Tab-separated table of C-alpha atoms in Angstrom:
chain	number	residue	atom	x	y	z
L	1259	UNK	CA	83.929	96.988	138.254
L	1260	UNK	CA	86.301	95.789	135.612
L	1261	UNK	CA	83.525	93.817	133.854
L	1262	UNK	CA	81.743	97.012	132.809
L	1263	UNK	CA	84.847	98.524	132.086
L	1264	UNK	CA	85.973	96.030	129.562
L	1265	UNK	CA	82.224	96.393	128.066
L	1266	UNK	CA	82.833	99.846	127.702
L	1267	UNK	CA	86.621	99.474	126.193
L	1268	UNK	CA	85.109	97.223	123.869
L	1269	UNK	CA	82.198	99.628	122.898
L	1270	UNK	CA	84.217	102.083	122.478
L	1271	UNK	CA	86.987	100.029	120.494
L	1272	UNK	CA	83.717	98.961	118.103
L	1273	UNK	CA	82.738	102.244	117.765
L	1274	UNK	CA	86.400	103.673	116.706
L	1275	UNK	CA	86.943	101.215	113.966
L	1276	UNK	CA	83.120	101.947	112.631
L	1277	UNK	CA	83.843	105.719	112.107
L	1278	UNK	CA	87.178	105.111	110.849
L	1279	UNK	CA	85.705	103.142	108.276
L	1280	UNK	CA	84.046	106.394	107.601
L	1281	UNK	CA	86.962	108.151	108.332
L	1282	UNK	CA	88.562	110.026	104.752
L	1283	UNK	CA	92.303	110.697	104.540
L	1284	UNK	CA	93.181	114.142	105.684
L	1285	UNK	CA	94.335	115.361	102.047
L	1286	UNK	CA	92.829	118.805	101.715
L	1287	UNK	CA	94.340	119.643	97.859
L	1288	UNK	CA	92.214	120.626	95.383
L	1289	UNK	CA	92.749	119.229	91.509
L	1290	UNK	CA	92.430	120.967	88.010
L	1291	UNK	CA	93.025	118.789	85.422
L	1292	UNK	CA	92.180	118.952	81.402
L	1293	UNK	CA	92.567	116.594	79.367
L	1294	UNK	CA	93.071	116.007	75.609
L	1295	UNK	CA	92.573	113.375	72.768
L	1296	UNK	CA	92.896	113.617	69.090
L	1297	UNK	CA	93.564	111.403	66.391
L	1298	UNK	CA	95.527	113.955	64.297
L	1299	UNK	CA	98.566	113.795	66.328
L	1300	UNK	CA	99.860	110.556	65.384
L	1301	UNK	CA	97.752	110.296	61.783
L	1302	UNK	CA	98.865	113.719	60.881
L	1303	UNK	CA	96.348	115.248	59.404
L	1304	UNK	CA	94.011	112.740	59.660
L	1305	UNK	CA	89.840	113.840	61.272
L	1306	UNK	CA	87.713	110.351	61.421
L	1307	UNK	CA	85.426	108.660	63.785
L	1308	UNK	CA	85.995	109.519	67.268
L	1309	UNK	CA	88.492	112.300	66.438
L	1310	UNK	CA	88.441	114.949	69.106
L	1311	UNK	CA	87.775	115.382	73.318
L	1312	UNK	CA	88.672	117.755	75.967
L	1313	UNK	CA	87.453	117.400	79.045
L	1314	UNK	CA	88.150	119.939	81.676
L	1315	UNK	CA	88.106	118.340	85.515
L	1316	UNK	CA	87.649	119.567	89.361
L	1317	UNK	CA	88.440	117.268	91.560
L	1318	UNK	CA	88.045	118.236	95.522
L	1319	UNK	CA	89.922	117.771	98.663
L	1320	UNK	CA	88.795	114.738	100.913
L	1321	UNK	CA	85.487	115.138	102.488
L	1322	UNK	CA	85.931	115.431	105.847
L	1323	UNK	CA	84.409	112.778	108.443
L	1324	UNK	CA	82.115	114.583	110.394
L	1325	UNK	CA	81.183	116.872	106.397
L	1326	UNK	CA	77.377	116.684	105.380
L	1327	UNK	CA	78.938	116.081	101.921
L	1328	UNK	CA	79.180	112.059	103.316
L	1329	UNK	CA	75.486	111.872	102.828
L	1330	UNK	CA	75.505	110.721	99.385
L	1331	UNK	CA	78.021	108.048	99.567
L	1332	UNK	CA	76.275	107.131	103.250
L	1333	UNK	CA	72.859	106.531	100.891
L	1334	UNK	CA	74.682	103.982	99.042
L	1335	UNK	CA	76.770	101.661	101.697
L	1336	UNK	CA	74.813	99.366	101.389
L	1337	UNK	CA	76.309	98.507	98.288
L	1338	UNK	CA	78.181	100.220	95.805
L	1339	UNK	CA	80.328	102.371	98.304
L	1340	UNK	CA	80.077	99.612	100.793
L	1341	UNK	CA	82.711	100.346	103.939
L	1342	UNK	CA	81.754	97.116	105.958
L	1343	UNK	CA	85.388	96.031	107.961
L	1344	UNK	CA	87.194	99.004	106.269
L	1345	UNK	CA	90.197	100.730	108.193
L	1346	UNK	CA	90.475	103.698	105.995
L	1347	UNK	CA	88.291	105.559	103.423
L	1348	UNK	CA	88.779	108.236	101.209
L	1349	UNK	CA	86.110	109.976	99.446
L	1350	UNK	CA	85.842	112.546	97.058
L	1351	UNK	CA	83.785	114.762	94.667
L	1352	UNK	CA	84.641	115.516	91.196
L	1353	UNK	CA	82.934	118.064	88.581
L	1354	UNK	CA	83.567	118.092	85.111
L	1355	UNK	CA	83.013	119.740	81.615
L	1356	UNK	CA	83.930	118.424	77.970
L	1357	UNK	CA	83.500	118.155	74.411
L	1358	UNK	CA	84.006	114.902	72.115
L	1359	UNK	CA	83.270	115.585	68.482
L	1360	UNK	CA	82.622	112.663	65.680
L	1361	UNK	CA	83.578	112.716	62.111
L	1362	UNK	CA	83.350	110.343	58.889
L	1363	UNK	CA	86.572	109.205	57.561
L	1364	UNK	CA	85.398	111.178	54.306
L	1365	UNK	CA	85.169	115.345	55.630
L	1366	UNK	CA	85.453	116.416	52.115
L	1367	UNK	CA	82.281	115.585	51.208
L	1368	UNK	CA	78.944	118.224	51.906
L	1369	UNK	CA	76.711	114.854	51.565
L	1370	UNK	CA	78.535	112.194	53.751
L	1371	UNK	CA	78.689	109.059	52.514
L	1372	UNK	CA	75.336	107.412	54.128
L	1373	UNK	CA	77.291	104.132	55.265
L	1374	UNK	CA	79.531	106.474	57.333
L	1375	UNK	CA	79.919	107.603	60.408
L	1376	UNK	CA	77.296	110.341	61.183
L	1377	UNK	CA	78.994	114.015	62.390
L	1378	UNK	CA	78.309	114.540	65.963
L	1379	UNK	CA	79.271	116.827	68.760
L	1380	UNK	CA	78.302	116.001	72.629
L	1381	UNK	CA	78.928	118.790	75.040
L	1382	UNK	CA	78.467	117.595	78.627
L	1383	UNK	CA	78.870	118.966	82.284
L	1384	UNK	CA	79.292	116.300	85.239
L	1385	UNK	CA	79.708	115.686	88.785
L	1386	UNK	CA	80.874	112.459	90.558
L	1387	UNK	CA	81.271	110.310	94.156
L	1388	UNK	CA	84.823	108.524	94.340
L	1389	UNK	CA	85.367	106.511	96.745
L	1390	UNK	CA	89.036	104.659	97.640
L	1391	UNK	CA	88.244	101.845	100.322
L	1392	UNK	CA	91.765	100.840	102.075
L	1393	UNK	CA	93.869	101.547	99.151
L	1394	UNK	CA	92.452	98.197	97.315
L	1395	UNK	CA	89.072	98.865	95.917
L	1396	UNK	CA	87.766	102.127	93.971
L	1397	UNK	CA	84.221	102.883	93.855
L	1398	UNK	CA	83.376	105.299	90.788
L	1399	UNK	CA	79.608	107.027	90.105
L	1400	UNK	CA	79.358	109.477	87.860
L	1401	UNK	CA	76.115	111.487	85.980
L	1402	UNK	CA	76.967	113.724	82.878
L	1403	UNK	CA	73.901	115.655	81.548
L	1404	UNK	CA	74.533	117.755	78.177
L	1405	UNK	CA	73.450	118.150	74.645
L	1406	UNK	CA	74.110	116.270	71.327
L	1407	UNK	CA	73.545	118.280	68.209
L	1408	UNK	CA	74.102	121.854	66.292
L	1409	UNK	CA	73.868	123.434	70.618
L	1410	UNK	CA	76.924	120.902	71.092
L	1411	UNK	CA	78.753	123.502	68.712
L	1412	UNK	CA	81.308	120.634	67.653
L	1413	UNK	CA	81.321	122.426	63.757
L	1414	UNK	CA	82.912	125.095	65.150
L	1415	UNK	CA	85.062	123.692	67.796
L	1416	UNK	CA	86.544	121.491	64.374
L	1417	UNK	CA	86.472	124.165	61.303
L	1418	UNK	CA	87.219	127.065	63.769
L	1419	UNK	CA	90.070	124.968	64.502
L	1420	UNK	CA	91.201	123.806	60.922
L	1421	UNK	CA	91.244	127.806	59.337
L	1422	UNK	CA	93.528	128.690	62.648
L	1423	UNK	CA	96.026	125.967	61.618
L	1424	UNK	CA	95.436	126.025	57.783
L	1425	UNK	CA	93.707	122.788	57.209
L	1426	UNK	CA	90.768	122.638	55.106
L	1427	UNK	CA	87.179	122.488	56.733
L	1428	UNK	CA	84.524	119.319	57.779
L	1429	UNK	CA	82.027	120.085	55.063
L	1430	UNK	CA	79.471	117.796	55.656
L	1431	UNK	CA	78.181	119.460	59.137
L	1432	UNK	CA	74.957	120.318	57.890
L	1433	UNK	CA	74.160	116.649	58.142
L	1434	UNK	CA	74.960	116.374	61.623
L	1435	UNK	CA	72.290	114.711	63.975
L	1436	UNK	CA	69.523	117.501	65.526
L	1437	UNK	CA	69.548	118.166	68.770
L	1438	UNK	CA	68.867	116.133	71.734
L	1439	UNK	CA	69.240	116.237	75.508
L	1440	UNK	CA	71.578	113.389	76.525
L	1441	UNK	CA	72.284	111.582	79.910
L	1442	UNK	CA	74.735	108.819	80.831
L	1443	UNK	CA	74.682	107.411	84.511
L	1444	UNK	CA	77.881	105.081	85.308
L	1445	UNK	CA	79.220	103.316	87.551
L	1446	UNK	CA	82.650	101.252	87.963
L	1447	UNK	CA	84.480	99.496	90.477
L	1448	UNK	CA	88.173	98.525	90.256
L	1449	UNK	CA	90.320	96.252	92.561
L	1450	UNK	CA	93.873	97.043	93.078
L	1451	UNK	CA	96.675	94.086	93.543
L	1452	UNK	CA	100.067	95.127	94.424
L	1453	UNK	CA	103.162	93.628	94.445
L	1454	UNK	CA	105.757	95.571	96.214
L	1455	UNK	CA	109.635	94.328	94.180
L	1456	UNK	CA	112.059	96.190	96.217
L	1457	UNK	CA	113.628	100.113	96.366
L	1458	UNK	CA	110.409	101.886	96.267
L	1459	UNK	CA	109.067	100.002	93.013
L	1460	UNK	CA	106.162	97.771	92.781
L	1461	UNK	CA	103.512	95.948	90.231
L	1462	UNK	CA	100.182	95.914	90.037
L	1463	UNK	CA	97.053	94.738	88.854
L	1464	UNK	CA	93.757	96.784	88.706
L	1465	UNK	CA	90.898	94.834	87.040
L	1466	UNK	CA	87.310	96.794	86.455
L	1467	UNK	CA	84.044	96.190	85.860
L	1468	UNK	CA	81.423	98.703	85.223
L	1469	UNK	CA	77.961	99.727	83.388
L	1470	UNK	CA	76.892	103.124	82.037
L	1471	UNK	CA	73.167	103.507	80.875
L	1472	UNK	CA	71.289	106.224	78.925
L	1473	UNK	CA	70.149	107.799	76.012
L	1474	UNK	CA	73.445	108.584	74.941
L	1475	UNK	CA	74.788	105.064	75.437
L	1476	UNK	CA	73.886	101.796	77.394
L	1477	UNK	CA	77.318	99.332	78.175
L	1478	UNK	CA	78.750	96.909	80.372
L	1479	UNK	CA	82.384	97.046	80.389
L	1480	UNK	CA	85.149	94.832	81.902
L	1481	UNK	CA	88.959	95.176	81.298
L	1482	UNK	CA	92.114	95.518	83.885
L	1483	UNK	CA	95.151	97.638	83.720
L	1484	UNK	CA	98.871	96.626	84.877
L	1485	UNK	CA	101.582	99.073	85.850
L	1486	UNK	CA	105.232	99.522	86.714
L	1487	UNK	CA	106.516	102.048	89.067
L	1488	UNK	CA	106.849	103.841	92.058
L	1489	UNK	CA	104.250	105.469	94.612
L	1490	UNK	CA	101.575	103.321	92.881
L	1491	UNK	CA	99.297	103.512	95.845
L	1492	UNK	CA	98.273	107.580	94.757
L	1493	UNK	CA	95.973	106.358	92.117
L	1494	UNK	CA	93.915	103.871	89.945
L	1495	UNK	CA	95.756	105.059	86.290
L	1496	UNK	CA	95.413	108.331	84.526
L	1497	UNK	CA	91.933	109.886	83.682
L	1498	UNK	CA	90.433	109.172	80.126
L	1499	UNK	CA	87.504	110.805	78.216
L	1500	UNK	CA	84.761	108.182	78.599
L	1501	UNK	CA	83.923	105.800	77.428
L	1502	UNK	CA	87.668	104.177	77.906
L	1503	UNK	CA	89.994	102.157	80.244
L	1504	UNK	CA	89.795	104.034	84.213
L	1505	UNK	CA	88.657	107.758	83.227
L	1506	UNK	CA	89.130	108.970	87.191
L	1507	UNK	CA	90.683	111.413	88.547
L	1508	UNK	CA	91.052	110.190	91.672
L	1509	UNK	CA	94.559	110.863	93.523
L	1510	UNK	CA	95.439	110.314	97.153
L	1511	UNK	CA	98.818	112.236	98.062
L	1512	UNK	CA	98.412	110.854	101.518
L	1513	UNK	CA	99.135	107.512	100.161
L	1514	UNK	CA	102.957	108.649	98.906
L	1515	UNK	CA	105.911	107.096	100.666
L	1516	UNK	CA	106.735	109.217	103.131
L	1517	UNK	CA	109.023	112.158	102.064
L	1518	UNK	CA	109.035	111.236	98.633
L	1519	UNK	CA	106.599	112.124	96.646
L	1520	UNK	CA	107.653	111.632	93.214
L	1521	UNK	CA	105.909	109.164	91.501
L	1522	UNK	CA	105.811	107.308	87.885
L	1523	UNK	CA	105.012	104.313	86.382
L	1524	UNK	CA	104.646	102.515	82.883
L	1525	UNK	CA	100.597	101.500	82.147
L	1526	UNK	CA	99.286	99.146	79.604
L	1527	UNK	CA	95.357	97.783	79.604
L	1528	UNK	CA	92.460	96.468	77.631
L	1529	UNK	CA	89.113	96.733	78.208
L	1530	UNK	CA	86.187	95.656	76.493
L	1531	UNK	CA	82.131	97.158	76.188
L	1532	UNK	CA	79.186	94.938	75.134
L	1533	UNK	CA	77.134	98.230	73.767
L	1534	UNK	CA	73.548	97.618	73.234
L	1535	UNK	CA	72.982	101.744	72.267
L	1536	UNK	CA	75.833	104.259	71.121
L	1537	UNK	CA	73.340	108.129	70.249
L	1538	UNK	CA	76.860	108.866	67.930
L	1539	UNK	CA	76.195	106.048	65.685
L	1540	UNK	CA	72.686	104.982	66.287
L	1541	UNK	CA	70.907	108.287	65.275
L	1542	UNK	CA	68.585	110.458	67.586
L	1543	UNK	CA	66.276	108.755	69.398
L	1544	UNK	CA	62.884	110.804	68.909
L	1545	UNK	CA	64.044	112.130	65.178
L	1546	UNK	CA	65.091	110.694	61.753
L	1547	UNK	CA	68.425	111.197	61.189
L	1548	UNK	CA	71.497	109.934	59.736
L	1549	UNK	CA	72.745	106.449	61.393
L	1550	UNK	CA	74.622	103.062	61.149
L	1551	UNK	CA	74.324	99.629	62.540
L	1552	UNK	CA	76.678	99.386	65.376
L	1553	UNK	CA	79.098	96.827	66.727
L	1554	UNK	CA	78.017	95.544	69.418
L	1555	UNK	CA	81.375	94.721	70.587
L	1556	UNK	CA	84.047	96.993	71.310
L	1557	UNK	CA	87.892	97.286	72.422
L	1558	UNK	CA	90.276	99.166	73.602
L	1559	UNK	CA	94.450	98.617	73.953
L	1560	UNK	CA	95.753	101.480	76.078
L	1561	UNK	CA	99.478	102.046	76.962
L	1562	UNK	CA	101.574	105.135	78.451
L	1563	UNK	CA	103.738	106.896	81.108
L	1564	UNK	CA	102.761	109.253	83.839
L	1565	UNK	CA	104.075	111.402	86.330
L	1566	UNK	CA	103.764	113.411	89.040
L	1567	UNK	CA	105.326	114.874	91.796
L	1568	UNK	CA	102.893	114.794	94.882
L	1569	UNK	CA	99.817	116.806	94.328
L	1570	UNK	CA	101.419	119.536	92.704
L	1571	UNK	CA	101.834	118.968	88.969
L	1572	UNK	CA	100.952	115.318	87.112
L	1573	UNK	CA	101.553	114.543	83.256
L	1574	UNK	CA	100.207	111.594	81.983
L	1575	UNK	CA	100.381	110.759	77.784
L	1576	UNK	CA	98.549	107.414	76.510
L	1577	UNK	CA	98.166	105.916	73.022
L	1578	UNK	CA	94.758	104.089	72.467
L	1579	UNK	CA	94.123	101.834	69.973
L	1580	UNK	CA	90.143	101.326	69.648
L	1581	UNK	CA	88.567	98.252	67.412
L	1582	UNK	CA	85.609	99.313	64.753
L	1583	UNK	CA	82.481	100.536	65.938
L	1584	UNK	CA	79.834	100.361	63.070
L	1585	UNK	CA	79.072	97.707	60.657
L	1586	UNK	CA	81.352	99.235	57.600
L	1587	UNK	CA	83.878	101.088	59.607
L	1588	UNK	CA	87.290	99.769	57.790
L	1589	UNK	CA	89.496	100.359	60.345
L	1590	UNK	CA	89.543	101.065	64.121
L	1591	UNK	CA	90.472	104.325	65.531
L	1592	UNK	CA	94.172	105.460	67.157
L	1593	UNK	CA	94.358	108.415	69.604
L	1594	UNK	CA	96.635	110.181	71.240
L	1595	UNK	CA	95.914	111.785	74.674
L	1596	UNK	CA	97.184	113.906	77.315
L	1597	UNK	CA	96.503	114.806	80.547
L	1598	UNK	CA	97.954	117.627	82.793
L	1599	UNK	CA	96.943	118.150	86.401
L	1600	UNK	CA	97.654	121.023	89.281
L	1601	UNK	CA	97.206	120.695	92.508
L	1602	UNK	CA	96.442	123.216	95.261
C-alpha cells in the first residue's frame, strides 16, 4: 500500500510543479502609461531627425492560471515563452497606441534638402505578450500595425503645436513620404543578474537580444542595462518607444519587498542595432518617394531615473543619445523622455 501511495504523491508533486510553472502571479492591477519623447526639451527649439514621439499603453493584470488567455503563451511555449523548470511565471498583455514624427534638420525649406532626412509620420497601434519567468527572464512579443504618410497626421501634430506655442512651422511637409500601411513584429528577451548589497538596495545587469521584422523596420538588436536602487525585481527597466533600449511596460507589484512598496533606480544602458531596412529613411516600399542612404549600424546610449510607489504611480525620465542613422547626417540625435504611469 505504501508504494502506490508514494507513487500517487510523486505524481501529485509533479503535477503541482508543472501547473506552478504556468501559474501567473496574483497582481491584478491594470496600468496606464503615457510616454513622451522629444528633442526640443534639451536642445531648445530644435526639430530634426526623430523629433517627437508619444505613446499610450495599457498593461493588463496577470493572466490567471485557468484563463483561456494563456493560449497564445502556451502555443509559443516550445521556444520564446518556454517555462520548463520554472517555479513562478507572470504573464501579461499590453495594448498600445502611438505616433512618431521625423523631419530633416532644416525645416524652413519648402523644398527639403534631398540629402537630408525625409518628412514622415508614423501612426500605429499594437498588442503584445509579456512573460516574466522566475524574476530572471523577460520575453516580449509585440505586433505594431499602422500607417506611414499623410494619414499618420505628422504635419498636423507638429505644426498645430508650433502654432500654439508660437514657433515657426515646418515648411516641407508637402514632400513627406506617401501613404503606406506598416507592420512591425518584434521579439526580445532580457535576462536579469541581480546582486543585493544590503539595506534593501541592489544592483543588477540586464542584457538583451531581439529581432524586428516588417516593412517599416528590419533589424537585430543587442544591448544591456545597469541599474542601482531598490525593488529592482518589479520590472526590467523603463518603457520607451521602439526602437529603443528596454521598451516594455512590464511591472509586477508582487515582486516588491513585503510592506515596502517604494522603489527607485538609476540606470544607464546601451543598445546596438544592425539595420537592414528603415522605411523612414529608405522611403516608400512600393512607390517613388524621397529617401536617403541609411546607416547599417545604429547605437543608443541612455541614462536616467525611475521612481515608483507600488503599482499606484510611477515616473521615469531619461536622456538618450542616438548615433547617426543616415550617411549625410552630420550629428547624432539627443532625446529627452518622460514616462508617467498610474495603476488601478
